[in-house]
Amino acid sequence: MKPDIDYTLYLITDRELMSSATIEESVEAAIRGGCTLVQLREKTVSSREFYETAQRVRAVTTQLGVPLIINDRVDIALAVGADGVHVGRNDIPVGVVRRIVGPDRIVGVSASNAAEAQAAVDAGADYLGVGAMFVTGTKSDAVITTMEELRNILEMVELPIVVIGGINRETVLRFHGIGVAGVAVVSAIVAQADVAGAARELKTLLLEGSAGA
């Protein structure tokens, strides 16, 4: 049975940007600040180090009751018992990923336009990561998705939509109340001196449309 996912504040890790000493410390602080879902993304380490990091992060997410998604690596996701995997346009096809991970794990797919979104839906995705919504330093080759295209996707697709790319305390307000399931955030959380505080503020801004009292 698939886990019940709250996509509201979707943390994506980045060891090159984080202010914490370890990824698991960064993840724990972010969850305590309100992150509802964690994606472990490791682009520069060996498979062995990815696996060992994933084991440690999995222990944290399990203890705190938050689902863990692995970026790209289906083998790592299965090896550590993660709740799901997220794949991009240049990764293993979604249908193949679904056959490998089975019906009980979450499969997320990146999409930058309506055609890609529909293709991901047809292939069996559980949620879509739509963007990049803004220019972002974490992905220099990202294709920008306009707000108009996002609205088209929201009207067309019934799956949960998580927006990604350049989401921070200034830009997050644009997504308050428009129907997205959540926002995916990297540097605006992991790079901050107060990781938990940054997560807490972003969640409040998204849900309430302001910084609150």
mmCIF file of C-alpha atoms in Angstrom:
data_model
loop_
_atom_site.group_PDB
_atom_site.id
_atom_site.type_symbol
_atom_site.label_atom_id
_atom_site.label_comp_id
_atom_site.label_asym_id
_atom_site.label_seq_id
_atom_site.Cartn_x
_atom_site.Cartn_y
_atom_site.Cartn_z
ATOM 1 C CA MET A 1 0.000 0.000 0.000
ATOM 2 C CA LYS A 2 1.364 3.412 -0.978
ATOM 3 C CA PRO A 3 2.161 5.834 1.833
ATOM 4 C CA ASP A 4 -0.107 8.830 2.383
ATOM 5 C CA ILE A 5 2.011 11.745 1.184
ATOM 6 C CA ASP A 6 1.801 15.351 2.344
ATOM 7 C CA TYR A 7 3.585 17.322 -0.389
ATOM 8 C CA THR A 8 3.278 20.746 1.264
ATOM 9 C CA LEU A 9 6.958 21.399 1.963
ATOM 10 C CA TYR A 10 9.143 19.056 -0.044
ATOM 11 C CA LEU A 11 12.818 19.197 0.924
ATOM 12 C CA ILE A 12 15.484 18.315 -1.643
ATOM 13 C CA THR A 13 18.953 17.805 -0.217
ATOM 14 C CA ASP A 14 22.189 19.260 -1.581
ATOM 15 C CA ARG A 15 25.452 18.476 0.152
ATOM 16 C CA GLU A 16 27.262 21.283 -1.676
ATOM 17 C CA LEU A 17 24.925 23.966 -0.317
ATOM 18 C CA MET A 18 23.980 22.775 3.154
ATOM 19 C CA SER A 19 24.944 24.709 6.260
ATOM 20 C CA SER A 20 24.767 21.618 8.466
ATOM 21 C CA ALA A 21 27.700 19.302 9.146
ATOM 22 C CA THR A 22 25.924 16.253 7.692
ATOM 23 C CA ILE A 23 22.980 15.587 5.412
ATOM 24 C CA GLU A 24 21.115 13.736 8.126
ATOM 25 C CA GLU A 25 21.453 16.739 10.456
ATOM 26 C CA SER A 26 20.151 18.998 7.688
ATOM 27 C CA VAL A 27 17.210 16.682 7.074
ATOM 28 C CA GLU A 28 16.342 16.380 10.748
ATOM 29 C CA ALA A 29 16.353 20.151 11.254
ATOM 30 C CA ALA A 30 14.238 20.689 8.152
ATOM 31 C CA ILE A 31 11.661 18.131 9.262
ATOM 32 C CA ARG A 32 11.484 19.645 12.737
ATOM 33 C CA GLY A 33 10.820 22.979 11.024
ATOM 34 C CA GLY A 34 7.897 21.558 9.092
ATOM 35 C CA CYS A 35 9.144 19.737 5.982
ATOM 36 C CA THR A 36 6.657 17.034 5.093
ATOM 37 C CA LEU A 37 8.615 15.038 2.504
ATOM 38 C CA VAL A 38 12.322 14.527 1.818
ATOM 39 C CA GLN A 39 14.110 13.760 -1.439
ATOM 40 C CA LEU A 40 17.707 12.635 -1.151
ATOM 41 C CA ARG A 41 19.555 13.895 -4.217
ATOM 42 C CA GLU A 42 23.188 12.910 -4.659
ATOM 43 C CA LYS A 43 24.781 13.779 -7.990
ATOM 44 C CA THR A 44 28.479 13.698 -7.151
ATOM 45 C CA VAL A 45 29.145 10.740 -4.840
ATOM 46 C CA SER A 46 29.851 7.066 -5.432
ATOM 47 C CA SER A 47 27.074 4.508 -5.314
ATOM 48 C CA ARG A 48 28.466 3.195 -2.031
ATOM 49 C CA GLU A 49 28.436 6.618 -0.412
ATOM 50 C CA PHE A 50 24.955 7.327 -1.774
ATOM 51 C CA TYR A 51 23.716 4.075 -0.257
ATOM 52 C CA GLU A 52 25.318 4.701 3.129
ATOM 53 C CA THR A 53 24.001 8.273 3.232
ATOM 54 C CA ALA A 54 20.556 7.030 2.265
ATOM 55 C CA GLN A 55 20.634 4.533 5.138
ATOM 56 C CA ARG A 56 21.384 7.292 7.635
ATOM 57 C CA VAL A 57 18.779 9.641 6.192
ATOM 58 C CA ARG A 58 16.229 6.833 6.120
ATOM 59 C CA ALA A 59 16.760 6.284 9.845
ATOM 60 C CA VAL A 60 15.990 9.973 10.489
ATOM 61 C CA THR A 61 12.909 10.119 8.280
ATOM 62 C CA THR A 62 11.544 6.907 9.744
ATOM 63 C CA GLN A 63 12.035 8.133 13.298
ATOM 64 C CA LEU A 64 10.280 11.428 12.516
ATOM 65 C CA GLY A 65 7.521 9.897 10.414
ATOM 66 C CA VAL A 66 8.264 11.618 7.095
ATOM 67 C CA PRO A 67 8.448 9.753 3.743
ATOM 68 C CA LEU A 68 11.762 9.491 1.908
ATOM 69 C CA ILE A 69 12.093 9.763 -1.874
ATOM 70 C CA ILE A 70 15.353 8.919 -3.676
ATOM 71 C CA ASN A 71 16.337 10.973 -6.719
ATOM 72 C CA ASP A 72 17.079 8.990 -9.900
ATOM 73 C CA ARG A 73 18.454 5.829 -8.301
ATOM 74 C CA VAL A 74 15.858 3.095 -8.214
ATOM 75 C CA ASP A 75 18.427 0.633 -6.845
ATOM 76 C CA ILE A 76 19.228 2.860 -3.876
ATOM 77 C CA ALA A 77 15.537 3.414 -3.177
ATOM 78 C CA LEU A 78 14.918 -0.327 -3.044
ATOM 79 C CA ALA A 79 18.089 -1.037 -1.078
ATOM 80 C CA VAL A 80 17.165 1.270 1.809
ATOM 81 C CA GLY A 81 13.413 0.714 1.709
ATOM 82 C CA ALA A 82 12.616 4.288 0.660
ATOM 83 C CA ASP A 83 9.001 5.282 0.092
ATOM 84 C CA GLY A 84 9.599 6.190 -3.513
ATOM 85 C CA VAL A 85 11.792 7.481 -6.294
ATOM 86 C CA HIS A 86 11.809 10.637 -8.416
ATOM 87 C CA VAL A 87 12.995 10.567 -12.010
ATOM 88 C CA GLY A 88 13.672 13.226 -14.597
ATOM 89 C CA ARG A 89 13.245 13.359 -18.330
ATOM 90 C CA ASN A 90 16.652 11.781 -18.991
ATOM 91 C CA ASP A 91 16.363 8.968 -16.444
ATOM 92 C CA ILE A 92 14.865 5.480 -16.696
ATOM 93 C CA PRO A 93 11.382 5.650 -18.273
ATOM 94 C CA VAL A 94 8.544 5.927 -15.797
ATOM 95 C CA GLY A 95 6.881 2.718 -16.905
ATOM 96 C CA VAL A 96 10.094 0.788 -16.338
ATOM 97 C CA VAL A 97 10.555 2.403 -12.920
ATOM 98 C CA ARG A 98 7.034 1.365 -11.972
ATOM 99 C CA ARG A 99 7.678 -2.245 -12.965
ATOM 100 C CA ILE A 100 10.837 -2.292 -10.853
ATOM 101 C CA VAL A 101 9.513 -0.623 -7.690
ATOM 102 C CA GLY A 102 6.057 -2.171 -7.825
ATOM 103 C CA PRO A 103 2.654 -0.671 -7.033
ATOM 104 C CA ASP A 104 3.313 0.309 -3.410
ATOM 105 C CA ARG A 105 6.041 2.915 -3.857
ATOM 106 C CA ILE A 106 5.631 6.508 -4.952
ATOM 107 C CA VAL A 107 6.999 7.484 -8.358
ATOM 108 C CA GLY A 108 7.496 11.184 -9.025
ATOM 109 C CA VAL A 109 8.358 12.640 -12.405
ATOM 110 C CA SER A 110 9.766 15.995 -13.509
ATOM 111 C CA ALA A 111 7.827 17.994 -16.104
ATOM 112 C CA SER A 112 8.321 21.469 -17.536
ATOM 113 C CA ASN A 113 5.264 21.688 -19.770
ATOM 114 C CA ALA A 114 1.797 20.251 -20.291
ATOM 115 C CA ALA A 115 2.904 17.645 -22.837
ATOM 116 C CA GLU A 116 5.521 16.234 -20.485
ATOM 117 C CA ALA A 117 3.038 16.321 -17.627
ATOM 118 C CA GLN A 118 0.457 14.333 -19.574
ATOM 119 C CA ALA A 119 3.079 11.817 -20.700
ATOM 120 C CA ALA A 120 4.111 11.281 -17.079
ATOM 121 C CA VAL A 121 0.500 10.782 -16.030
ATOM 122 C CA ASP A 122 -0.055 8.267 -18.833
ATOM 123 C CA ALA A 123 3.092 6.384 -17.800
ATOM 124 C CA GLY A 124 1.917 5.946 -14.213
ATOM 125 C CA ALA A 125 3.418 8.787 -12.174
ATOM 126 C CA ASP A 126 2.009 9.474 -8.704
ATOM 127 C CA TYR A 127 2.975 13.150 -8.597
ATOM 128 C CA LEU A 128 4.686 15.721 -10.797
ATOM 129 C CA GLY A 129 7.570 18.040 -10.017
ATOM 130 C CA VAL A 130 6.859 21.024 -12.264
ATOM 131 C CA GLY A 131 9.487 23.610 -13.111
ATOM 132 C CA ALA A 132 11.916 25.167 -12.945
ATOM 133 C CA MET A 133 9.580 28.023 -12.043
ATOM 134 C CA PHE A 134 12.430 30.518 -11.637
ATOM 135 C CA VAL A 135 16.129 30.686 -12.400
ATOM 136 C CA THR A 136 17.951 28.520 -9.893
ATOM 137 C CA GLY A 137 21.583 28.007 -9.039
ATOM 138 C CA THR A 138 21.067 24.330 -8.249
ATOM 139 C CA LYS A 139 20.295 23.414 -11.870
ATOM 140 C CA SER A 140 21.963 25.654 -14.410
ATOM 141 C CA ASP A 141 20.403 23.938 -17.459
ATOM 142 C CA ALA A 142 16.828 24.067 -16.181
ATOM 143 C CA VAL A 143 14.038 25.014 -18.581
ATOM 144 C CA ILE A 144 11.801 27.720 -17.113
ATOM 145 C CA THR A 145 8.088 26.950 -16.771
ATOM 146 C CA THR A 146 5.817 29.991 -16.946
ATOM 147 C CA MET A 147 2.970 30.580 -14.518
ATOM 148 C CA GLU A 148 0.587 30.275 -17.473
ATOM 149 C CA GLU A 149 1.965 26.825 -18.300
ATOM 150 C CA LEU A 150 1.672 25.831 -14.656
ATOM 151 C CA ARG A 151 -1.993 26.833 -14.696
ATOM 152 C CA ASN A 152 -2.481 24.746 -17.846
ATOM 153 C CA ILE A 153 -0.969 21.731 -16.104
ATOM 154 C CA LEU A 154 -3.078 22.260 -12.991
ATOM 155 C CA GLU A 155 -6.241 22.357 -15.103
ATOM 156 C CA MET A 156 -5.247 19.298 -17.136
ATOM 157 C CA VAL A 157 -3.774 16.962 -14.529
ATOM 158 C CA GLU A 158 -5.419 15.528 -11.446
ATOM 159 C CA LEU A 159 -2.185 14.313 -9.847
ATOM 160 C CA PRO A 160 -0.522 16.301 -7.043
ATOM 161 C CA ILE A 161 1.695 19.049 -8.468
ATOM 162 C CA VAL A 162 4.823 20.181 -6.640
ATOM 163 C CA VAL A 163 6.520 23.281 -8.030
ATOM 164 C CA ILE A 164 10.291 23.464 -8.016
ATOM 165 C CA GLY A 165 13.084 25.832 -9.019
ATOM 166 C CA GLY A 166 13.987 29.078 -7.312
ATOM 167 C CA ILE A 167 11.435 28.730 -4.526
ATOM 168 C CA ASN A 168 12.337 30.996 -1.607
ATOM 169 C CA ARG A 169 10.685 33.345 0.889
ATOM 170 C CA GLU A 170 9.993 35.912 -1.847
ATOM 171 C CA THR A 171 8.756 33.620 -4.619
ATOM 172 C CA VAL A 172 6.790 31.116 -2.519
ATOM 173 C CA LEU A 173 3.941 33.610 -2.051
ATOM 174 C CA ARG A 174 3.067 33.273 -5.746
ATOM 175 C CA PHE A 175 1.890 29.730 -5.097
ATOM 176 C CA HIS A 176 -0.375 30.420 -2.139
ATOM 177 C CA GLY A 177 -3.896 29.298 -2.897
ATOM 178 C CA ILE A 178 -3.437 28.430 -6.588
ATOM 179 C CA GLY A 179 -3.947 24.689 -6.236
ATOM 180 C CA VAL A 180 -0.454 23.219 -6.082
ATOM 181 C CA ALA A 181 0.054 20.360 -3.630
ATOM 182 C CA GLY A 182 3.314 21.845 -2.416
ATOM 183 C CA VAL A 183 6.667 23.461 -3.108
ATOM 184 C CA ALA A 184 10.038 21.758 -3.447
ATOM 185 C CA VAL A 185 12.886 23.694 -1.876
ATOM 186 C CA VAL A 186 16.655 23.289 -1.807
ATOM 187 C CA SER A 187 18.887 26.233 -0.891
ATOM 188 C CA ALA A 188 16.188 28.345 0.771
ATOM 189 C CA ILE A 189 16.189 25.699 3.486
ATOM 190 C CA VAL A 190 19.426 23.682 3.511
ATOM 191 C CA ALA A 191 21.764 26.646 2.956
ATOM 192 C CA GLN A 192 20.301 28.748 5.760
ATOM 193 C CA ALA A 193 21.972 29.124 9.137
ATOM 194 C CA ASP A 194 18.682 28.254 10.850
ATOM 195 C CA VAL A 195 17.410 25.337 8.773
ATOM 196 C CA ALA A 196 14.363 24.644 10.936
ATOM 197 C CA GLY A 197 13.442 28.321 11.072
ATOM 198 C CA ALA A 198 13.729 28.684 7.304
ATOM 199 C CA ALA A 199 11.453 25.675 6.774
ATOM 200 C CA ARG A 200 8.938 26.989 9.272
ATOM 201 C CA GLU A 201 8.785 30.405 7.597
ATOM 202 C CA LEU A 202 8.377 28.986 4.077
ATOM 203 C CA LYS A 203 5.583 26.690 5.186
ATOM 204 C CA THR A 204 3.742 29.567 6.845
ATOM 205 C CA LEU A 205 4.147 31.768 3.775
ATOM 206 C CA LEU A 206 2.801 29.048 1.485
ATOM 207 C CA LEU A 207 -0.162 28.090 3.651
ATOM 208 C CA GLU A 208 -1.147 31.499 4.974
ATOM 209 C CA GLY A 209 0.059 33.853 2.253
ATOM 210 C CA SER A 210 2.046 35.901 4.748
ATOM 211 C CA ALA A 211 4.640 35.483 7.460
ATOM 212 C CA GLY A 212 1.884 35.322 10.090
ATOM 213 C CA ALA A 213 1.935 36.971 13.504
#
